[in-house]
PDB file of C-alpha atoms and ligand atoms in Angstrom:
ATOM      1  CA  UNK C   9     108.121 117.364 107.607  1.00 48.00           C
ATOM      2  CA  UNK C  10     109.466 114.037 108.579  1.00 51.00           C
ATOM      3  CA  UNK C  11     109.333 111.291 105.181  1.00 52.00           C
ATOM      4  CA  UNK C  12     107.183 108.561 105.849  1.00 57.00           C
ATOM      5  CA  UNK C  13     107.016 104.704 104.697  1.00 57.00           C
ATOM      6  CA  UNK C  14     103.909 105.976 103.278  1.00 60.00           C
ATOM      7  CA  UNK C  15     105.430 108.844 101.815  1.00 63.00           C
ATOM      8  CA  UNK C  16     107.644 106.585 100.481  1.00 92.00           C
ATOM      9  CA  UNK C  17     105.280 104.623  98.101  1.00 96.00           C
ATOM     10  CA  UNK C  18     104.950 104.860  94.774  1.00 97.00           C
ATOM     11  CA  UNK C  19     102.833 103.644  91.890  1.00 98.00           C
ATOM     12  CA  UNK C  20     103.329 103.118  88.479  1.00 98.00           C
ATOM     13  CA  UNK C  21     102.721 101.066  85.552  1.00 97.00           C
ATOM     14  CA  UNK C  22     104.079  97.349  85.875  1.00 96.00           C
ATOM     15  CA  UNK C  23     106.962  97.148  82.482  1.00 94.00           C
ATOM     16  CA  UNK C  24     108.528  93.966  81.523  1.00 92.00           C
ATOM     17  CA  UNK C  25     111.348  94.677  83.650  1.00 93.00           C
ATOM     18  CA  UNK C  26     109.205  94.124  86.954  1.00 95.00           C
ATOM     19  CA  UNK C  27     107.952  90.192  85.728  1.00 93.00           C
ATOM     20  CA  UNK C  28     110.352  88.527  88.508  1.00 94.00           C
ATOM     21  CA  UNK C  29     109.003  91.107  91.350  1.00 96.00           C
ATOM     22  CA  UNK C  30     105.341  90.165  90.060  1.00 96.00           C
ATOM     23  CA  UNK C  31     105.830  86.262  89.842  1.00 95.00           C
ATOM     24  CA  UNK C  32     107.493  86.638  93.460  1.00 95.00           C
ATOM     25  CA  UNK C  33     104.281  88.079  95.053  1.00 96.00           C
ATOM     26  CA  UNK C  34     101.886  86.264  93.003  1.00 94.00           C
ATOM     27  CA  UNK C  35     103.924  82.609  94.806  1.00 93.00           C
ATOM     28  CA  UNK C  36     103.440  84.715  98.261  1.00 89.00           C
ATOM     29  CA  UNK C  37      99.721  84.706  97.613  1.00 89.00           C
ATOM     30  CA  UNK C  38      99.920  80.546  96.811  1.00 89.00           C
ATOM     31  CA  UNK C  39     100.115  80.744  92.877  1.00 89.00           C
ATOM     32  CA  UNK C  40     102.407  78.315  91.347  1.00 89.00           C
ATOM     33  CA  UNK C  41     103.880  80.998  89.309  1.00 91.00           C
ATOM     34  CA  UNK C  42     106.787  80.079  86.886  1.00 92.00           C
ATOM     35  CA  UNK C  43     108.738  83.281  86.343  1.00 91.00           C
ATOM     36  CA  UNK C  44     109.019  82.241  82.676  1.00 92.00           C
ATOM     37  CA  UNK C  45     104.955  81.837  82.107  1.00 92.00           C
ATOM     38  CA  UNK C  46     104.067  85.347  84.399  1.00 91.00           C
ATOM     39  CA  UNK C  47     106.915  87.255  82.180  1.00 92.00           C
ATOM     40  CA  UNK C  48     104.829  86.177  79.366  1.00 94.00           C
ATOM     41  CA  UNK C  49     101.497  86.984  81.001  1.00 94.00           C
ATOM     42  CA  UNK C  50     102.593  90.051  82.121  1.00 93.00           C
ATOM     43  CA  UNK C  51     103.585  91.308  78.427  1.00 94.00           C
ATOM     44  CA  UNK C  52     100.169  90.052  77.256  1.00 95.00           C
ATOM     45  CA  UNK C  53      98.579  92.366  80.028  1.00 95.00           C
ATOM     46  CA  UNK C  54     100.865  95.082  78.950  1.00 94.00           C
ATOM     47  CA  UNK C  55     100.450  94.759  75.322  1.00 95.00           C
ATOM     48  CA  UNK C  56      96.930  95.223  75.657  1.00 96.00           C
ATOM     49  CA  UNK C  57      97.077  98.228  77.934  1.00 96.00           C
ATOM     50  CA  UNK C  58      93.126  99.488  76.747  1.00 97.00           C
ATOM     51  CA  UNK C  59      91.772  97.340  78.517  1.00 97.00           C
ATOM     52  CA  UNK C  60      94.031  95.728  80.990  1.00 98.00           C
ATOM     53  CA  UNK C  61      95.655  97.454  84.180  1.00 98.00           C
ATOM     54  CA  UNK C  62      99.431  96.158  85.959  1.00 98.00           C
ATOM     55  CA  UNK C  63     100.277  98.803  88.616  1.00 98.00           C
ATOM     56  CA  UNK C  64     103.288  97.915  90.738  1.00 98.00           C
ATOM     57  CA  UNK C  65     103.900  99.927  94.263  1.00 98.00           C
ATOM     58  CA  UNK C  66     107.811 100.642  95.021  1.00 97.00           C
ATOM     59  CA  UNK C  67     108.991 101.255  98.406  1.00 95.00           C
ATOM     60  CA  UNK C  68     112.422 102.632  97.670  1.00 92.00           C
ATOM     61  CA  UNK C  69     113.776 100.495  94.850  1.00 91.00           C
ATOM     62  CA  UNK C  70     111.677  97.521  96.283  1.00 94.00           C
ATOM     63  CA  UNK C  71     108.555  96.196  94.393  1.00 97.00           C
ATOM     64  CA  UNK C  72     106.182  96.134  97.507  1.00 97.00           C
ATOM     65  CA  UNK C  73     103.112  95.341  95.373  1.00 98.00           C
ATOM     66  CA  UNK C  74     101.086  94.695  92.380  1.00 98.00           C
ATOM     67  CA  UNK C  75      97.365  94.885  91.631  1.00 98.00           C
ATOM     68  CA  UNK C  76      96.098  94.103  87.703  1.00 97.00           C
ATOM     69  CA  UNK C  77      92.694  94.798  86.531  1.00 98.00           C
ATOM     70  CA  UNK C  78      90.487  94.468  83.738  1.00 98.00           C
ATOM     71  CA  UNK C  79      87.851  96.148  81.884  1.00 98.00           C
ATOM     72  CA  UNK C  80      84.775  94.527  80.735  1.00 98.00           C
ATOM     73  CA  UNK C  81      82.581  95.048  77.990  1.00 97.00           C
ATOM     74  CA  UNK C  82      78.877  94.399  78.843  1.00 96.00           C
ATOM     75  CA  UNK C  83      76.304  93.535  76.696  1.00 97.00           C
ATOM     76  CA  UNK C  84      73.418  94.744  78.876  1.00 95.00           C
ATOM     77  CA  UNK C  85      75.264  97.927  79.649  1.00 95.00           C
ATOM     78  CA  UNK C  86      77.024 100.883  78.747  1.00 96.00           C
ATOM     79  CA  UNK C  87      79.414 100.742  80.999  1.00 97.00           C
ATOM     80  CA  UNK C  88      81.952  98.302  81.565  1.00 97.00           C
ATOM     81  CA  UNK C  89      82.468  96.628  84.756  1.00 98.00           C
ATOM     82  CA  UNK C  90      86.024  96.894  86.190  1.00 98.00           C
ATOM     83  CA  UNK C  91      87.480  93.528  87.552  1.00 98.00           C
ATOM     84  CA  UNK C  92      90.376  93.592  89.562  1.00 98.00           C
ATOM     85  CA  UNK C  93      92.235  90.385  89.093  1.00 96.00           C
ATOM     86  CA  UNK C  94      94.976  90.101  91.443  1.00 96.00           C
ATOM     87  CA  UNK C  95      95.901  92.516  94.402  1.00 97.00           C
ATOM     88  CA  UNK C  96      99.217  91.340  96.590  1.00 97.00           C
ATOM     89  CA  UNK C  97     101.602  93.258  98.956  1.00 97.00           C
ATOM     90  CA  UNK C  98     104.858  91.821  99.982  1.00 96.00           C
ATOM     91  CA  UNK C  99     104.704  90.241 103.518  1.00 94.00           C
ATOM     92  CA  UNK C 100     107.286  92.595 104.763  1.00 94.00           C
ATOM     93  CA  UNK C 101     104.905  95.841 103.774  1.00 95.00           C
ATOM     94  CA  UNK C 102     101.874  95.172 105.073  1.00 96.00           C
ATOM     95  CA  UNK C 103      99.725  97.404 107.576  1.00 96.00           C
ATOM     96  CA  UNK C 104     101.862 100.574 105.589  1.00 96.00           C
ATOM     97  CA  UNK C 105      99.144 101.779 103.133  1.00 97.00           C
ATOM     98  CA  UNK C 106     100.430 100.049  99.972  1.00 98.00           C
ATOM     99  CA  UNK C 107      97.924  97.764  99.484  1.00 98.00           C
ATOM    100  CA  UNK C 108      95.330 101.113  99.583  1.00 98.00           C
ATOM    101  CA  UNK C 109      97.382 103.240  97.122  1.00 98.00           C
ATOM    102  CA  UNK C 110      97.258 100.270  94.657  1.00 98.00           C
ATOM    103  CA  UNK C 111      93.663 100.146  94.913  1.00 98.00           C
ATOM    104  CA  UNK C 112      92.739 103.618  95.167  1.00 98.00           C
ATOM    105  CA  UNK C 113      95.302 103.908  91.546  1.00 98.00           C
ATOM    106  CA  UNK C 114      93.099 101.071  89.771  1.00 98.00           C
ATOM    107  CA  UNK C 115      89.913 102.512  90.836  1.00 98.00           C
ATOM    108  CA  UNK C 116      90.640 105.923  89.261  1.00 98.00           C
ATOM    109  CA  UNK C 117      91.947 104.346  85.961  1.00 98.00           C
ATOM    110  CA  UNK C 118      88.634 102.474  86.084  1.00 98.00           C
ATOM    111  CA  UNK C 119      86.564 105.609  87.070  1.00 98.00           C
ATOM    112  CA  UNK C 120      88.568 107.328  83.882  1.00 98.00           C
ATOM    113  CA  UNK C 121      87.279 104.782  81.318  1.00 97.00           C
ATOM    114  CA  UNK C 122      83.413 105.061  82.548  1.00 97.00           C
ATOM    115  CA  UNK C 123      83.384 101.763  84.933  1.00 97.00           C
ATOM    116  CA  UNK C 124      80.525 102.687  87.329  1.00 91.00           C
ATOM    117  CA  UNK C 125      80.701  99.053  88.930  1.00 96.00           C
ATOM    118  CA  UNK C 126      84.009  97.362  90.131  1.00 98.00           C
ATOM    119  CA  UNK C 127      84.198  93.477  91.242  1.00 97.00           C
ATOM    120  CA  UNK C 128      86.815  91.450  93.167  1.00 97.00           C
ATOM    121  CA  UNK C 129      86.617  87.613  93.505  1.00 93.00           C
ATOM    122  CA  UNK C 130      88.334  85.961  96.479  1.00 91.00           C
ATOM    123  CA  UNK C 131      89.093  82.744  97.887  1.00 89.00           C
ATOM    124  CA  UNK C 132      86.972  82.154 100.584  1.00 90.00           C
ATOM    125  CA  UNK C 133      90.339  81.492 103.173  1.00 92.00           C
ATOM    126  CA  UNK C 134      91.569  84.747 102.265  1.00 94.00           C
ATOM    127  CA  UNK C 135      89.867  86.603 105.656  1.00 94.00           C
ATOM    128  CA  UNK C 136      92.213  89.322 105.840  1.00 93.00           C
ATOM    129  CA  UNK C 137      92.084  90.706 102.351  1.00 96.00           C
ATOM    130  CA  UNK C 138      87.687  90.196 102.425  1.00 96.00           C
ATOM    131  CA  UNK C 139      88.262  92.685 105.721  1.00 97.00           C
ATOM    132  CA  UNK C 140      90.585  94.512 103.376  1.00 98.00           C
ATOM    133  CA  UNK C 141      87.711  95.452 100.434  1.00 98.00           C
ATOM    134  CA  UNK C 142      85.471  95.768 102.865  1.00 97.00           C
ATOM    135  CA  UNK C 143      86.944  98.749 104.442  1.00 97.00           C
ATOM    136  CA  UNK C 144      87.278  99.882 100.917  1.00 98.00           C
ATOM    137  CA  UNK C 145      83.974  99.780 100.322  1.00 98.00           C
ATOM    138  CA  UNK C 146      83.225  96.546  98.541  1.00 98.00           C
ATOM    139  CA  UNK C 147      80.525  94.652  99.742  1.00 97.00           C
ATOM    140  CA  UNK C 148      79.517  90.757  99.101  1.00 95.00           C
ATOM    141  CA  UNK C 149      77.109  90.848  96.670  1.00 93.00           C
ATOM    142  CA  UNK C 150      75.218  88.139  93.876  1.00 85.00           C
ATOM    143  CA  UNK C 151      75.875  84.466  93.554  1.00 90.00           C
ATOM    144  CA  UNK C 152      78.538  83.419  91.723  1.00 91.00           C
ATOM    145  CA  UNK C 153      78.516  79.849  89.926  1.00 92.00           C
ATOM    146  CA  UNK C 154      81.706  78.715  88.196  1.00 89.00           C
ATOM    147  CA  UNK C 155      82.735  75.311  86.700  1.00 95.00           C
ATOM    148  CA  UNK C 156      85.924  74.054  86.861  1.00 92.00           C
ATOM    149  CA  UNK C 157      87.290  72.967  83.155  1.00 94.00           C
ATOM    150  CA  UNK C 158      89.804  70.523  84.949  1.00 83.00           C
TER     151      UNK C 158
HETATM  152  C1  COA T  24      95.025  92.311 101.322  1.00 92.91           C
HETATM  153  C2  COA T  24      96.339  93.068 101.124  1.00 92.91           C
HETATM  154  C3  COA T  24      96.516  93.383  99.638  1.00 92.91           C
HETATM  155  C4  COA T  24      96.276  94.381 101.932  1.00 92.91           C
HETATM  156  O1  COA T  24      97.418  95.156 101.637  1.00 92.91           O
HETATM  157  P1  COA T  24      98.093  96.123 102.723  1.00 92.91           P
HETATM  158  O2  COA T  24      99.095  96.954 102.012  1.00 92.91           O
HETATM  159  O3  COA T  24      98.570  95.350 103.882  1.00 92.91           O
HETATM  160  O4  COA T  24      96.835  96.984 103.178  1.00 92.91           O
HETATM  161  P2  COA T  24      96.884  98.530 103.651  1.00 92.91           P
HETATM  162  O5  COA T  24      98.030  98.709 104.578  1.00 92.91           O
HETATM  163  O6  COA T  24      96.792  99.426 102.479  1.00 92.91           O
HETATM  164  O7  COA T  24      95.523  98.610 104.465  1.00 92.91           O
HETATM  165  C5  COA T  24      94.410  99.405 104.080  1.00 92.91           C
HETATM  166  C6  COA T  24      93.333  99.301 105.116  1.00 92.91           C
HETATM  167  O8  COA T  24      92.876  97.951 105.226  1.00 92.91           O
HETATM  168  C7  COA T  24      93.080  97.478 106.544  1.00 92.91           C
HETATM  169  N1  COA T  24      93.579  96.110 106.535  1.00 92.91           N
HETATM  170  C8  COA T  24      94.610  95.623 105.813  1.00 92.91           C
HETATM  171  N2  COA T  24      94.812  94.331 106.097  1.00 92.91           N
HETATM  172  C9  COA T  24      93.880  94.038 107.043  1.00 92.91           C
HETATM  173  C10 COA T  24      93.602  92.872 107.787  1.00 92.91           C
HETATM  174  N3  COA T  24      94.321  91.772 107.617  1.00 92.91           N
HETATM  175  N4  COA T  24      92.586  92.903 108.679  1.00 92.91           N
HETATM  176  C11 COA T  24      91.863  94.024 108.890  1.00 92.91           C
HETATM  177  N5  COA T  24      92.109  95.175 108.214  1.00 92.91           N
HETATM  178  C12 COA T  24      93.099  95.164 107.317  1.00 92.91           C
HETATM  179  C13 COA T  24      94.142  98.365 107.152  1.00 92.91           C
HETATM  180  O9  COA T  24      94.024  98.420 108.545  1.00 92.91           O
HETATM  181  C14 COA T  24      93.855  99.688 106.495  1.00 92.91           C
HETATM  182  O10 COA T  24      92.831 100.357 107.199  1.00 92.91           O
HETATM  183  P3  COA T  24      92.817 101.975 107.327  1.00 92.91           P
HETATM  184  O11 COA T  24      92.512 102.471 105.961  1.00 92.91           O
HETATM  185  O12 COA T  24      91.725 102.194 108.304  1.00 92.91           O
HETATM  186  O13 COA T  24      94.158 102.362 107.804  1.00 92.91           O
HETATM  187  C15 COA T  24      97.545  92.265 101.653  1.00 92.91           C
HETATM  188  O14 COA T  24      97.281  91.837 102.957  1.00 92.91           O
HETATM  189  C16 COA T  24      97.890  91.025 100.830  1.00 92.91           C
HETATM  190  O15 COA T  24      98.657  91.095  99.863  1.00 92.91           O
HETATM  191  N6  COA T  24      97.343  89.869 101.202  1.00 92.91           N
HETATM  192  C17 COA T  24      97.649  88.594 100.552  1.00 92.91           C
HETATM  193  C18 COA T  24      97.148  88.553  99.139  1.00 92.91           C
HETATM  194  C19 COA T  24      95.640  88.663  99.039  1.00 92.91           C
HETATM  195  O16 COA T  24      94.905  88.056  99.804  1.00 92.91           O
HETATM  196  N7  COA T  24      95.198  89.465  98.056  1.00 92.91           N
HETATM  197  C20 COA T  24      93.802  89.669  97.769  1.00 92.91           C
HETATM  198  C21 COA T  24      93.328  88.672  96.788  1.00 92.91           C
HETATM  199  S1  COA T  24      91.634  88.910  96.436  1.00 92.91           S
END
């Protein structure tokens, strides 16, 4: 059988090594990201692996995309709520299924520690990526309030 760009993609968990790739996609999503502060971010995130997720998708030897999550500890609940925190494929591999593995990865390490609820804020301009969770299942749901500390 023929190889595939989807065949193509794989996941894995985000090291140190990838902080440059990451701060690169996080600026294509309209972060300000200074490599020096995401390096340091991203060893925070990986340093405290139980509860925080950094999957990177390669294409070849290119970092095509990154999704992070986090696990929540609820008060009312046994089980934690998943949050995924940041989901972004490379402009040039789009439309090829990346942005799907990534997901589909965090959702099983989520399903594996008990989450039975997962949540994804997004900017309201973001249309494309709303269509994106929506084919995925997610669905717009509770009022969210938040206060800006600056
Ligand atoms: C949203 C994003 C992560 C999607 O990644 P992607 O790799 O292009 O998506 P995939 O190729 O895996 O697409 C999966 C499915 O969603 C659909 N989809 C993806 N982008 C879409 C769009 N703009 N409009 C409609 N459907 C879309 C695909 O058609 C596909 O459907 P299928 O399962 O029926 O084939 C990517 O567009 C991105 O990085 N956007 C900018 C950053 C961003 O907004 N992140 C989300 C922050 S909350």
């Amino acid at each position: 059988m023929a190889m595939t760009a989807r065949d193509a993609i794989q996941i894995r968990v985000g090291t140190l090594a990838d902080g440059e790739a990451v701060a690169r996609l996080l600026v294509t999503m309209g972060y300000p990201v200074e490599l020096k502060s995401a390096e340091e971010r991203m060893r925070e995130l990986v340093a405290h692996a139980d509860d925080n997720l950094v999957l990177v998708a390669t294409v070849g030897i290119v970092v095509a995309g990154v999704v992070a999550g986090h696990l929540i500890p609820m008060l009312q609940q046994e089980q934690p709520l998943g949050r995924i925190t940041a989901l972004a494929v490379d402009e040039d591999q789009r439309g090829l299924g990346v942005g799907k593995r990534l997901l589909a990865a965090a959702e099983r390490w989520f399903a594996e520690r008990g989450v039975s609820r997962i949540e994804v804020t997004s900017a309201e301009h973001r249309e494309q990526a709303h269509e994106f969770f929506r084919k995925a299942g997610f669905r717009e749901q509770r009022l969210r309030l938040v206060k800006n500390r600056n």
